[in-house]
Coordinates of C-alpha atoms in Angstrom, one line a residue:
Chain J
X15 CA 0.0 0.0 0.0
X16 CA 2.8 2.7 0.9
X17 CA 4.5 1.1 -0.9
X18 CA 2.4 1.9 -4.6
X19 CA 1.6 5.7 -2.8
X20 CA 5.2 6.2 -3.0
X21 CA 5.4 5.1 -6.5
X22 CA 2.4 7.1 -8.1
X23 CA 4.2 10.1 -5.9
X24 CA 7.7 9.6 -7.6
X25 CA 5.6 9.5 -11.2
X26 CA 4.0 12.7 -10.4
X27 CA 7.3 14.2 -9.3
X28 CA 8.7 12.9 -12.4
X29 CA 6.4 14.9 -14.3
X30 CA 5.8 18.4 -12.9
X31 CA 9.5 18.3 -12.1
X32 CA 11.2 17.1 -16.0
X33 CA 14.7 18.2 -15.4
X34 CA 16.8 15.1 -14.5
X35 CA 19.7 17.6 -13.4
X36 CA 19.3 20.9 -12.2
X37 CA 21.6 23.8 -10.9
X38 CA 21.7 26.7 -9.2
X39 CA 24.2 29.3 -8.0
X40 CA 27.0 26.8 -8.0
X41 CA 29.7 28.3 -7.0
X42 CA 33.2 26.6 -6.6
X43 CA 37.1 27.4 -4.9
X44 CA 40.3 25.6 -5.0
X45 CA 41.7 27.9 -1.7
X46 CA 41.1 31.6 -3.3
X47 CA 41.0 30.9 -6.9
X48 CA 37.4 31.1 -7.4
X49 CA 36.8 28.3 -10.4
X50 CA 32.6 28.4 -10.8
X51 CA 30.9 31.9 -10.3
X52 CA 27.4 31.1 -9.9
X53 CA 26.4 28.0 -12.8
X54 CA 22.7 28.0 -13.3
X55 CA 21.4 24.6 -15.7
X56 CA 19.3 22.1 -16.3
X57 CA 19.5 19.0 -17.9
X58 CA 15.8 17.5 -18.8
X59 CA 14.9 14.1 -18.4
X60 CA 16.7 11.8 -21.1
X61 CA 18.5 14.6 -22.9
X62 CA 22.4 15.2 -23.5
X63 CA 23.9 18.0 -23.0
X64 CA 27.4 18.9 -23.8
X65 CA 30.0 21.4 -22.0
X66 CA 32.1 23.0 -24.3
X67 CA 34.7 25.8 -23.7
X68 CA 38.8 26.5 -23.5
X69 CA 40.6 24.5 -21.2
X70 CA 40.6 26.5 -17.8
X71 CA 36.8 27.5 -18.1
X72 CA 35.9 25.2 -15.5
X73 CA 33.7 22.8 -17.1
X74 CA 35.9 19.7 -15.5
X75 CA 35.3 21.0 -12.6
X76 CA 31.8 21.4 -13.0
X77 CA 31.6 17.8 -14.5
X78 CA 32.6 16.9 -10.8
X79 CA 30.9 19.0 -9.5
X80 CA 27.4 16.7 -10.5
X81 CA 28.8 13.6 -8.1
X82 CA 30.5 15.8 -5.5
X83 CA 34.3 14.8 -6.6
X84 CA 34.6 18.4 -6.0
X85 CA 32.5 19.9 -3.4
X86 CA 30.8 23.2 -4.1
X87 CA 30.6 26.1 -1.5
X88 CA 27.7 27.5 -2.2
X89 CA 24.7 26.8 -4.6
X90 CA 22.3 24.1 -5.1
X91 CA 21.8 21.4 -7.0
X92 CA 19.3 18.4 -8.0
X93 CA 20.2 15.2 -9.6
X94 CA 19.1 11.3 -9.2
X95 CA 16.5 12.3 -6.8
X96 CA 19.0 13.8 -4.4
X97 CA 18.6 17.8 -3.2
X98 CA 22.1 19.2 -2.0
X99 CA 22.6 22.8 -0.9
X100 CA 25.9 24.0 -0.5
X101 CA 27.4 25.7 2.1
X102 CA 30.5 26.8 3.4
X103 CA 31.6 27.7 7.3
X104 CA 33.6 30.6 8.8
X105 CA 36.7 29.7 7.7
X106 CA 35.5 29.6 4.1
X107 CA 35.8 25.5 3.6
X108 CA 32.8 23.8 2.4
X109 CA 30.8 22.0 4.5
X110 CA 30.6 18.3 3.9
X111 CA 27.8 16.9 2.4
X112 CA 26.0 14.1 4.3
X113 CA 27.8 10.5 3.6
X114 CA 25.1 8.6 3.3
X115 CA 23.2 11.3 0.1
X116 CA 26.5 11.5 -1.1
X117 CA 27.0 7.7 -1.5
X118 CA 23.5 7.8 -2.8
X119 CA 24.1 10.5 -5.3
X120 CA 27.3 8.3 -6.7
X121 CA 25.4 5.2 -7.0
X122 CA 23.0 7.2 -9.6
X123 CA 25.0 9.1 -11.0
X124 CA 28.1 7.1 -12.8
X125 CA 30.9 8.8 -14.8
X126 CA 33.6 8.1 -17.6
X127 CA 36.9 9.6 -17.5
X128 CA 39.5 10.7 -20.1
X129 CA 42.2 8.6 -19.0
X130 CA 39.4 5.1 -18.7
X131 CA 40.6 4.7 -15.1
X132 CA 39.9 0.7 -15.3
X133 CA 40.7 -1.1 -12.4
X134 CA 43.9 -3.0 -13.8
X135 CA 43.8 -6.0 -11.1
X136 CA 40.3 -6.8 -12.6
X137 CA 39.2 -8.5 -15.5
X138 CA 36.8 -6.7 -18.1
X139 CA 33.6 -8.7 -16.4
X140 CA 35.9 -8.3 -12.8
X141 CA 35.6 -4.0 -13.5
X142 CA 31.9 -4.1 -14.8
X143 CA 30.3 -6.3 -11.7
X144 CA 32.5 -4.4 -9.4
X145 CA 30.6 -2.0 -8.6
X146 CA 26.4 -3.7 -8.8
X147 CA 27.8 -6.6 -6.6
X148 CA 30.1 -4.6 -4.1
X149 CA 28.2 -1.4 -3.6
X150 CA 24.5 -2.2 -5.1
X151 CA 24.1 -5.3 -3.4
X152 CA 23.2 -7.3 -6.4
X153 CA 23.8 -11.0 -6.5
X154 CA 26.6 -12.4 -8.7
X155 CA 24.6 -13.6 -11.0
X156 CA 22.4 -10.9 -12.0
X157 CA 25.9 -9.0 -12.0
X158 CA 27.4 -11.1 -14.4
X159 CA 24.2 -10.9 -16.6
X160 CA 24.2 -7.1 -16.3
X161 CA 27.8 -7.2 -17.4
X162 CA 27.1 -9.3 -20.4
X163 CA 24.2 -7.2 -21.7
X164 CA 26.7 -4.0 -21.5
X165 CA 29.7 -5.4 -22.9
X166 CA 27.6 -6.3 -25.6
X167 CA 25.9 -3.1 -26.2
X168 CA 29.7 -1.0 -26.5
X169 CA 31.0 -4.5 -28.8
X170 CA 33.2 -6.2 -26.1
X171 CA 31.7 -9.4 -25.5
X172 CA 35.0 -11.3 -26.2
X173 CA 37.1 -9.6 -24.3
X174 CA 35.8 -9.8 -21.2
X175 CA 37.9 -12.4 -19.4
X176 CA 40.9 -10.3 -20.6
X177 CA 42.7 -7.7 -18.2
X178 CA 42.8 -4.0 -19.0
X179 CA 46.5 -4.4 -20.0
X180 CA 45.7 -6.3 -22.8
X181 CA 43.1 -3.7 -24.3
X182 CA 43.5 -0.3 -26.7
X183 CA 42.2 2.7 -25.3
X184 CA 39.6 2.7 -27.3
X185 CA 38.6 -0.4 -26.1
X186 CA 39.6 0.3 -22.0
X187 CA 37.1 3.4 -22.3
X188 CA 34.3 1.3 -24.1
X189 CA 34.7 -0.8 -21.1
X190 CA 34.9 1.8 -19.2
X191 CA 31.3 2.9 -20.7
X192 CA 29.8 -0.5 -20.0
X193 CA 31.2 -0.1 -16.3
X194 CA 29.5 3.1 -15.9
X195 CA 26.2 1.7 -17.9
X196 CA 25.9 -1.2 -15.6
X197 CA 25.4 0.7 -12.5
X198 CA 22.0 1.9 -14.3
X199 CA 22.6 5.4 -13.4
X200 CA 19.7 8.0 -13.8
X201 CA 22.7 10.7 -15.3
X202 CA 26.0 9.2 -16.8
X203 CA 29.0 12.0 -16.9
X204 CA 31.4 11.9 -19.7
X205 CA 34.8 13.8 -18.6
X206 CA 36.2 14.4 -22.1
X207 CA 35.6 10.7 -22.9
X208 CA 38.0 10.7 -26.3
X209 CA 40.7 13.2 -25.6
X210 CA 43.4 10.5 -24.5
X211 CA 42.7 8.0 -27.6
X212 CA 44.3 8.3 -31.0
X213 CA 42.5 9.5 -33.3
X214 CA 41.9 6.5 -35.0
X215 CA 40.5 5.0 -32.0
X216 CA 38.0 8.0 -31.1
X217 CA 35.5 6.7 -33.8
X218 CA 34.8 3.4 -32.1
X219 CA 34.2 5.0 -28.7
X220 CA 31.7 8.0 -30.3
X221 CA 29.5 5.6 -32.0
X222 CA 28.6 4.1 -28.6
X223 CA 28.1 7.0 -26.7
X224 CA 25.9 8.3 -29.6
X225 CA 24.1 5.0 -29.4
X226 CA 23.4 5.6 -25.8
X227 CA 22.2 9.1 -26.8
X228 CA 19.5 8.0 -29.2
X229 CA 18.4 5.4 -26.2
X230 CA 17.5 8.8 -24.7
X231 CA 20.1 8.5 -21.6
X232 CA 20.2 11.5 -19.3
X233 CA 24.3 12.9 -20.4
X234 CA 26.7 15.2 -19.6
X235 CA 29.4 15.6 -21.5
X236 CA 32.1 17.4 -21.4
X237 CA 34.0 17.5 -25.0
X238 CA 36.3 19.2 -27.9
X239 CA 34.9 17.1 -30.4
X240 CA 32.4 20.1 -31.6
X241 CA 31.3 18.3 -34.8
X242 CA 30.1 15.5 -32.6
X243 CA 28.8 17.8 -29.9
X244 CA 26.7 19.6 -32.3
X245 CA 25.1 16.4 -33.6
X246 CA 24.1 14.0 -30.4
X247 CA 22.9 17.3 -28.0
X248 CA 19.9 19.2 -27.4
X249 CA 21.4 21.1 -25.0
X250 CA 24.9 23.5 -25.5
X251 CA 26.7 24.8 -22.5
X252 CA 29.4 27.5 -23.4
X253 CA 31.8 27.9 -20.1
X254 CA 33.8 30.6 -20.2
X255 CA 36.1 31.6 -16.8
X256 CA 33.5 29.9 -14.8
X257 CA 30.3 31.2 -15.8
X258 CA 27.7 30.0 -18.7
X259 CA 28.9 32.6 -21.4
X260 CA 26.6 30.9 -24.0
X261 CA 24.0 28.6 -23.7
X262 CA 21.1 26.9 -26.1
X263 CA 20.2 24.2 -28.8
X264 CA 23.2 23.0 -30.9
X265 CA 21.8 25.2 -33.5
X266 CA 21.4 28.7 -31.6
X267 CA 25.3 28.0 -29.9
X268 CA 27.0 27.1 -33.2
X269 CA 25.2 29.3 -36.2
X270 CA 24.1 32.5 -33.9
X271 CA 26.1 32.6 -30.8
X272 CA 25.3 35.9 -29.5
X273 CA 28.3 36.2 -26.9
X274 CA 31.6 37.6 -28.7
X275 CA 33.7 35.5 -26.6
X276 CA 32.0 32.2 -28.0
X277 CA 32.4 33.4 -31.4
X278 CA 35.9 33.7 -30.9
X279 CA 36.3 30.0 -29.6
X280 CA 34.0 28.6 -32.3
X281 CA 36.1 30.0 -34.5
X282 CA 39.4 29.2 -33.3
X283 CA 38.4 25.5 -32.7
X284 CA 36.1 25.0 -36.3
X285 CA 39.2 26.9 -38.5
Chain F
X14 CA 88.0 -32.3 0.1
X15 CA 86.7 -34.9 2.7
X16 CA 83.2 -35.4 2.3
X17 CA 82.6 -38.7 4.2
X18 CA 81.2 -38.0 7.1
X19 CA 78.2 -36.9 4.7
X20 CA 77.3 -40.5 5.3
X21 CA 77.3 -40.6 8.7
X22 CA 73.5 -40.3 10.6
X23 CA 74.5 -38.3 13.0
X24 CA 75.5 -35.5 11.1
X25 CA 72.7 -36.1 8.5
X26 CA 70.2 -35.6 11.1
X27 CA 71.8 -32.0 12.1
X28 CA 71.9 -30.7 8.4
X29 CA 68.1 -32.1 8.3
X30 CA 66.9 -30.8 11.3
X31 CA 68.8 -27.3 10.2
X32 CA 67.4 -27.3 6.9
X33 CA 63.5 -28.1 9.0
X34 CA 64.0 -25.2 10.8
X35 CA 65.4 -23.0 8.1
X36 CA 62.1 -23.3 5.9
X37 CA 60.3 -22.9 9.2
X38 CA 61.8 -19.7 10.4
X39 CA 61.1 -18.3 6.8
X40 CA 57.7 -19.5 6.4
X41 CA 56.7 -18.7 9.8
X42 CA 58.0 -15.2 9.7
X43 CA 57.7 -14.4 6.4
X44 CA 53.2 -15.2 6.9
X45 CA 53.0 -13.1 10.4
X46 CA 55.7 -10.5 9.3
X47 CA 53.6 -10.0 6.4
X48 CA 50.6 -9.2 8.3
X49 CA 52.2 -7.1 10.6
X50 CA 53.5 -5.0 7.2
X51 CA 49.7 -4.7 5.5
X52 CA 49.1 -3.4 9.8
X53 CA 52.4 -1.5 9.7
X54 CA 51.4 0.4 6.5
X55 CA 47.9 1.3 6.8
X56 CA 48.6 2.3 10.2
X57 CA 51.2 4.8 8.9
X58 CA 48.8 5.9 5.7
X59 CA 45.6 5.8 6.8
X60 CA 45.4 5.4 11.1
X61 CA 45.5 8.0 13.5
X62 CA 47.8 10.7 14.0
X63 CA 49.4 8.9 17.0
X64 CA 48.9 5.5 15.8
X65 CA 51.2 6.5 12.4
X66 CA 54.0 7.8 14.5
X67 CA 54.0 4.4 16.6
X68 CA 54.5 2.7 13.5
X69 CA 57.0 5.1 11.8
X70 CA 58.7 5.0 15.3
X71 CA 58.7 1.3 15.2
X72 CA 59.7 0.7 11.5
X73 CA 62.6 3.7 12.3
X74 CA 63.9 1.6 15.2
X75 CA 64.1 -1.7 13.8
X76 CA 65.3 -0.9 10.2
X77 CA 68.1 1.5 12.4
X78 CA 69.4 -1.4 14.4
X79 CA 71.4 -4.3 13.4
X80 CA 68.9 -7.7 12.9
X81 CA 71.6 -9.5 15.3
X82 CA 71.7 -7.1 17.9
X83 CA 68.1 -7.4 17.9
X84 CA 67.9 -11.2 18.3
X85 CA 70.3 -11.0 21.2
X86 CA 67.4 -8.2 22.6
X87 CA 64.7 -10.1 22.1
X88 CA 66.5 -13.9 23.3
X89 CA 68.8 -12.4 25.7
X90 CA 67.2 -9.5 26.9
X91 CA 63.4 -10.2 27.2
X92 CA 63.9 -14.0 27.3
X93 CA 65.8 -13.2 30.8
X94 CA 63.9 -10.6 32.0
X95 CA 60.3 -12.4 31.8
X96 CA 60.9 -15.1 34.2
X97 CA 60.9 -12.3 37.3
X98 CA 56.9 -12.3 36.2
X99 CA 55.0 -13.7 39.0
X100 CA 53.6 -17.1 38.2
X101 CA 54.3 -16.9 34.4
X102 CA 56.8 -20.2 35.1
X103 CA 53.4 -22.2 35.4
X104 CA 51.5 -20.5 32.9
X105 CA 50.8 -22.5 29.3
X106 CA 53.0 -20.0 27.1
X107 CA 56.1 -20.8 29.4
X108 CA 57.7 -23.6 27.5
X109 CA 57.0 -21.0 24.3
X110 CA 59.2 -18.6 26.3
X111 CA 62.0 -20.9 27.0
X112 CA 62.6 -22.0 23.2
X113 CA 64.7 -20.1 21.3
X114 CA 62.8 -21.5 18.0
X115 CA 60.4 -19.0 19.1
X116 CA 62.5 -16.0 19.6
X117 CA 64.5 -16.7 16.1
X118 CA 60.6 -16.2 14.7
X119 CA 59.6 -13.3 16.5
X120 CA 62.8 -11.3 16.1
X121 CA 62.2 -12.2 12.3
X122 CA 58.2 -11.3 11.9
X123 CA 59.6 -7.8 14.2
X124 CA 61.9 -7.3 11.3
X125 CA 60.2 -8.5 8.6
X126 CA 57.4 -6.1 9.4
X127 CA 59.5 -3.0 9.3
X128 CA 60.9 -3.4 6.1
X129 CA 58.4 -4.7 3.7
X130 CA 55.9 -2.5 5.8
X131 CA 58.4 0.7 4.6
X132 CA 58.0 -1.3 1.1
X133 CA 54.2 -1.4 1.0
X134 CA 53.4 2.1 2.6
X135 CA 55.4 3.1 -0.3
X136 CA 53.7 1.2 -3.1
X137 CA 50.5 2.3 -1.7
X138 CA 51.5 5.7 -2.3
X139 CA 52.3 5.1 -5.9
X140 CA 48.8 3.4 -6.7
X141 CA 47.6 6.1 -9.3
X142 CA 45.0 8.3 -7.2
X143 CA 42.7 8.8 -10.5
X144 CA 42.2 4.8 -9.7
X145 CA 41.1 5.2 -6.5
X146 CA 39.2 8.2 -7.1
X147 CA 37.0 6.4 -9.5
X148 CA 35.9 3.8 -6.9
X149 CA 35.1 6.9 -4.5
X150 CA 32.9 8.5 -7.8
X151 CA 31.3 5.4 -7.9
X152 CA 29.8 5.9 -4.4
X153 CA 32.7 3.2 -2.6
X154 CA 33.3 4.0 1.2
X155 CA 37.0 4.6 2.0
X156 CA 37.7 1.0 3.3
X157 CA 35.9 -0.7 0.7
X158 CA 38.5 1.2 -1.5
X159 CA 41.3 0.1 0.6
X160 CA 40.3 -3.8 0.2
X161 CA 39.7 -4.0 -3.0
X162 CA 41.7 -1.5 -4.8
X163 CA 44.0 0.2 -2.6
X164 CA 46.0 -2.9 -1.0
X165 CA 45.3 -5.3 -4.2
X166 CA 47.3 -2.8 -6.2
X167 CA 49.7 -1.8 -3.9
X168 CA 50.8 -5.5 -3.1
X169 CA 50.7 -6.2 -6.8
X170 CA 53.0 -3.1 -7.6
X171 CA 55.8 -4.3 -4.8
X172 CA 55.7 -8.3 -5.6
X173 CA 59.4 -8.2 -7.5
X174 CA 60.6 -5.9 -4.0
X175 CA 58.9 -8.5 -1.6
X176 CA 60.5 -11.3 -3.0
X177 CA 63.9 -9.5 -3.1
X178 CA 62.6 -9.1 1.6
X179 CA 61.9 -12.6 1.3
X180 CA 65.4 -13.9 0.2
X181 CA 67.2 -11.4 2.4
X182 CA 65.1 -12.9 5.2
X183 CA 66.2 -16.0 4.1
X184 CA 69.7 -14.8 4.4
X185 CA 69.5 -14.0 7.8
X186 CA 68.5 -17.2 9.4
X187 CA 72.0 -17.9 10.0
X188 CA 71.8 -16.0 12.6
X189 CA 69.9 -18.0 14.9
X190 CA 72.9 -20.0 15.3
X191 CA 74.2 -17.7 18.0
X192 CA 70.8 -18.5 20.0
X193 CA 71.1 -22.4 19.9
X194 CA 68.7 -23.0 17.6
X195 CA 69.9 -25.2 15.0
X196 CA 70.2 -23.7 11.8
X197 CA 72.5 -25.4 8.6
X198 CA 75.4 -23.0 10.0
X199 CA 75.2 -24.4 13.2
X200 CA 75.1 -28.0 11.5
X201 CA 78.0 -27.2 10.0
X202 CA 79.7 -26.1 13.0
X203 CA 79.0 -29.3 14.8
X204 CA 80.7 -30.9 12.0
X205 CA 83.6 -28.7 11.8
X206 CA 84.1 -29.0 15.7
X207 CA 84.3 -33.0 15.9
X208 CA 86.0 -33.6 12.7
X209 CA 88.2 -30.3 12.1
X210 CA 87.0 -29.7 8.8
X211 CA 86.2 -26.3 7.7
X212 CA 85.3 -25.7 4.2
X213 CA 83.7 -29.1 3.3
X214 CA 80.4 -28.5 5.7
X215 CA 80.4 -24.8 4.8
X216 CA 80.3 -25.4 1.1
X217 CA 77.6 -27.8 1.7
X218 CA 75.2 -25.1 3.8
X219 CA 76.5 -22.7 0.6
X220 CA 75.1 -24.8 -1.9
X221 CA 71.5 -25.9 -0.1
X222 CA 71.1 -22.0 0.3
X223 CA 71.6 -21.4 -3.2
X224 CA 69.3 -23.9 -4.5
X225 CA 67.0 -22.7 -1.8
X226 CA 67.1 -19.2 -3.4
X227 CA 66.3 -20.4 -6.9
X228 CA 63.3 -22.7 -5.8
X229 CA 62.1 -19.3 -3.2
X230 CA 62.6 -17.1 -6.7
X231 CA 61.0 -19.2 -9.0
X232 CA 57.7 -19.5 -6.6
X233 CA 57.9 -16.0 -6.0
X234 CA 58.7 -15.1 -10.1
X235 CA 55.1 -17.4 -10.5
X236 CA 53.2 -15.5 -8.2
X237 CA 54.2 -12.2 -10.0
X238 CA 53.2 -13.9 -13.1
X239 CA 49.6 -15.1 -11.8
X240 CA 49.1 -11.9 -10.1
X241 CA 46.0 -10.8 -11.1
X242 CA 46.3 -8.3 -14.0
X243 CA 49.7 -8.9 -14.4
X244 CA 51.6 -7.1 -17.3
X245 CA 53.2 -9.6 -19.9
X246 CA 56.9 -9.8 -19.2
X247 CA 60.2 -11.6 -19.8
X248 CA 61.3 -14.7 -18.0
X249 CA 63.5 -12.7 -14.8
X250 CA 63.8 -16.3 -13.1
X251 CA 67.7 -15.3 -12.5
X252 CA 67.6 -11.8 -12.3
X253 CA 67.3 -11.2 -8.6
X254 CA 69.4 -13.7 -7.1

């Protein structure tokens, strides 16, 4: 009984509340060096959005932002579920977020990295059950199914008794995919997910994040690949010195950006 | 060279009981000095202000002073100095106390606990941190990390400098020949002093600790190899003896 009242309440919240990601005022310090000056966003409900910008804009850091790697001090934001605000105490340090929402904001909220950051002591199927069987709680053997579906879906079926040592990187971050997919996150993070392959492997790894896309996965992605950018998103974020400069559909960001400063790295990066 | 009194049963049962208690000093040392390392090392990354400077107090102590002066603390020393305890005479660990078997393996685990606990602290530290700071994005709690990615890592990145601990541990048991325990040295010696040879029984010890190293480096070079995740590599079977 409360049971079914708490789901017909999380459907209705679903729908007068559509944004799967939302933030406000985030703002963010390493000591005095203020990084984020007040991000507002929202990301709806099965969409992809992608952070673009130069490097030193920020949008790394507020990539990490979205599963506390790096803790905000003031702001608020809504993702998975999970309501943080953000403060900070006298002395100007943040003050910790709760460990038990934060742990429950990580298990929803799974991210890729630029450098793969496999688990190198595991196998492929060792890295992609890690985390369902020793932080979800799921048994081995719905694990191992999970992991079989996943490695499927990003092509690496056949590897996966083989240790990340033995693998390309194009191949450790379609793992690395397939480890984030199998948490079943509500919001996967992409941290510059090609810029550490060759460029003949960064094909391999775009075709399966833009199959994901097309499932209609909740995404944020940081990137330089502005061709590919342009084409998976329905959402542009423009980051300039740690404030949205720029923001819109691919098409308003990359034909009419209005801000002069976007112009200028449009053009810089497409010439 | 006068090797007959290789034949006689006497002798053979010295060299045999040395060689028993050679593999049993290592083995027995090498397992609980291992443990105390993994202790020794988190306690010095990851425990309590005061706990850390216990262990780096400890591991500065014992890698500072020489391994024999430390047997002769531990036999000599302590062995004397507990029997003024009230009542201990009677108690069960007495006859533990009175065997110097048992010193040999403690002085050992003591030392063996410094210095691969200095090598592990220090392998921990070079585990990549991006590594560990993906298990933490992925929502595991900090000693989840440190048993099955932290410590798994670390161990695997210091094999090759463990094994090089474990022979130089093996190397030391000659020592226990000064605390009558009998050792192959001290086999050796009982040879020497009844039938005045010198180099034949010496040679003999030389060459069961050689072949003892290659069989210790060749489990140890397996291990490495079956380590899980374990780069490809070339056969370095005699490259650390």
């Amino acid at each position: 009984m409360s049971d079914s009242t708490h789901h017909s309440q999380f459907a209705e919240n679903s729908q007068s509340c559509a944004p799967a990601v939302s933030v406000s005022n985030l703002h963010m310090s390493y000591g005095s060096f203020e990084v984020l000056k007040g991000i507002d966003a929202e990301a709806a409900e099965g969409s992809v959005t992608s952070i673009i910008g130069a490097s030193g804009s920020g949008k790394s850091t507020f990539l990490r932002c979205m599963n506390l790697l790096e803790q905000p001090k003031e702001g608020r934001l809504e993702i998975a579920g999970e309501t943080v605000e953000f403060a900070y105490s006298d002395k100007g340090r943040p003050v910790p977020v709760c460990k038990q929402v934060t742990r429950n904001l990580r298990t929803r909220v799974s991210m890729v990295f630029q450098q793969f950051n496999l688990w190198p002591h595991f196998t492929v199927l060792g890295n992609v059950t890690e985390v369902p069987i020793h932080i979800q709680g799921v048994s081995r053997k719905e694990a191992i199914e999970r992991a079989e579906y996943y490695l499927e879906k990003v092509g690496m079926s056949d590897k996966r008794d083989q240790y990340p040592a033995y693998l390309s990187g194009g191949q450790q971050q379609r793992v690395a995919i397939a480890r984030a997919l199998a948490t079943e996150p509500d919001v996967m993070l992409f941290d510059e997910p090609t810029s550490a392959l060759d460029p003949e492997l960064v094909g391999e790894v775009l075709n399966v994040i833009r199959s994901l896309a097309e499932d209609g996965r909740t995404m944020l992605l940081v990137t330089h690949e502005m061709r590919f950018a342009r084409e998976v998103s329905n959402q542009i974020l423009f980051l300039h010195q740690g404030q949205i400069e720029e923001s819109g559909t691919p098409e308003d960001v990359f034909e009419n950006p209005s801000s002069e400063r976007c112009q200028q790295f449009l053009s810089s990066i497409i010439h | 060279m006068d090797f007959s009194w290789i034949h006689d049963p006497f002798y053979q049962s010295y060299f045999w009981q040395g060689f028993v208690n050679t593999l049993m000093l290592v083995a027995i040392s090498g397992f609980f000095g291992f443990i105390l390392a993994v202790l020794n090392a988190l306690a010095q990354v990851k425990g309590p202000r005061p706990l850390a400077w216990l262990a780096k107090g400890y591991t500065t102590v014992i890698r500072g002073t020489p391994l024999l002066v430390q047997l002769f603390f531990f036999y000599d020393g302590i062995g004397r100095l507990l029997p003024m305890i009230d009542g201990i005479r009677q108690s069960i660990i007495w006859p533990l106390l009175t065997n110097a078997f048992f010193f040999g393996c403690l002085t050992f685990t003591v030392s063996v606990g410094a210095y691969a606990g200095e090598v592990i602290r220090g392998a921990m530290a070079s585990v990549p941190k991006r590594e560990l700071e993906t298990a933490k994005a992925f929502g595991m709690s900090s000693w989840k990390i440190l048993w099955r990615i932290w410590l798994p890592r670390a161990i695997q990145i210091c094999l090759p400098t463990l094994t090089g601990e474990i022979i130089l541990l093996l190397k030391s048991v000659p020592l226990v020949s000064t605390i009558a325990v009998v050792d192959l040295l001290r086999a050796a010696n009982i040879v020497r002093s009844e039938t005045f040879l010198v180099y034949e029984p010496l040679l003999l010890v030389a060459g069961i600790y050689v072949a003892l190293t290659v069989v210790l480096t060749w489990v140890m070079h397996t291990i490495e190899k079956n380590f899980p995740g374990a780069k490809p590599q070339k056969s370095a079977l005699f490259s650390r003896l």
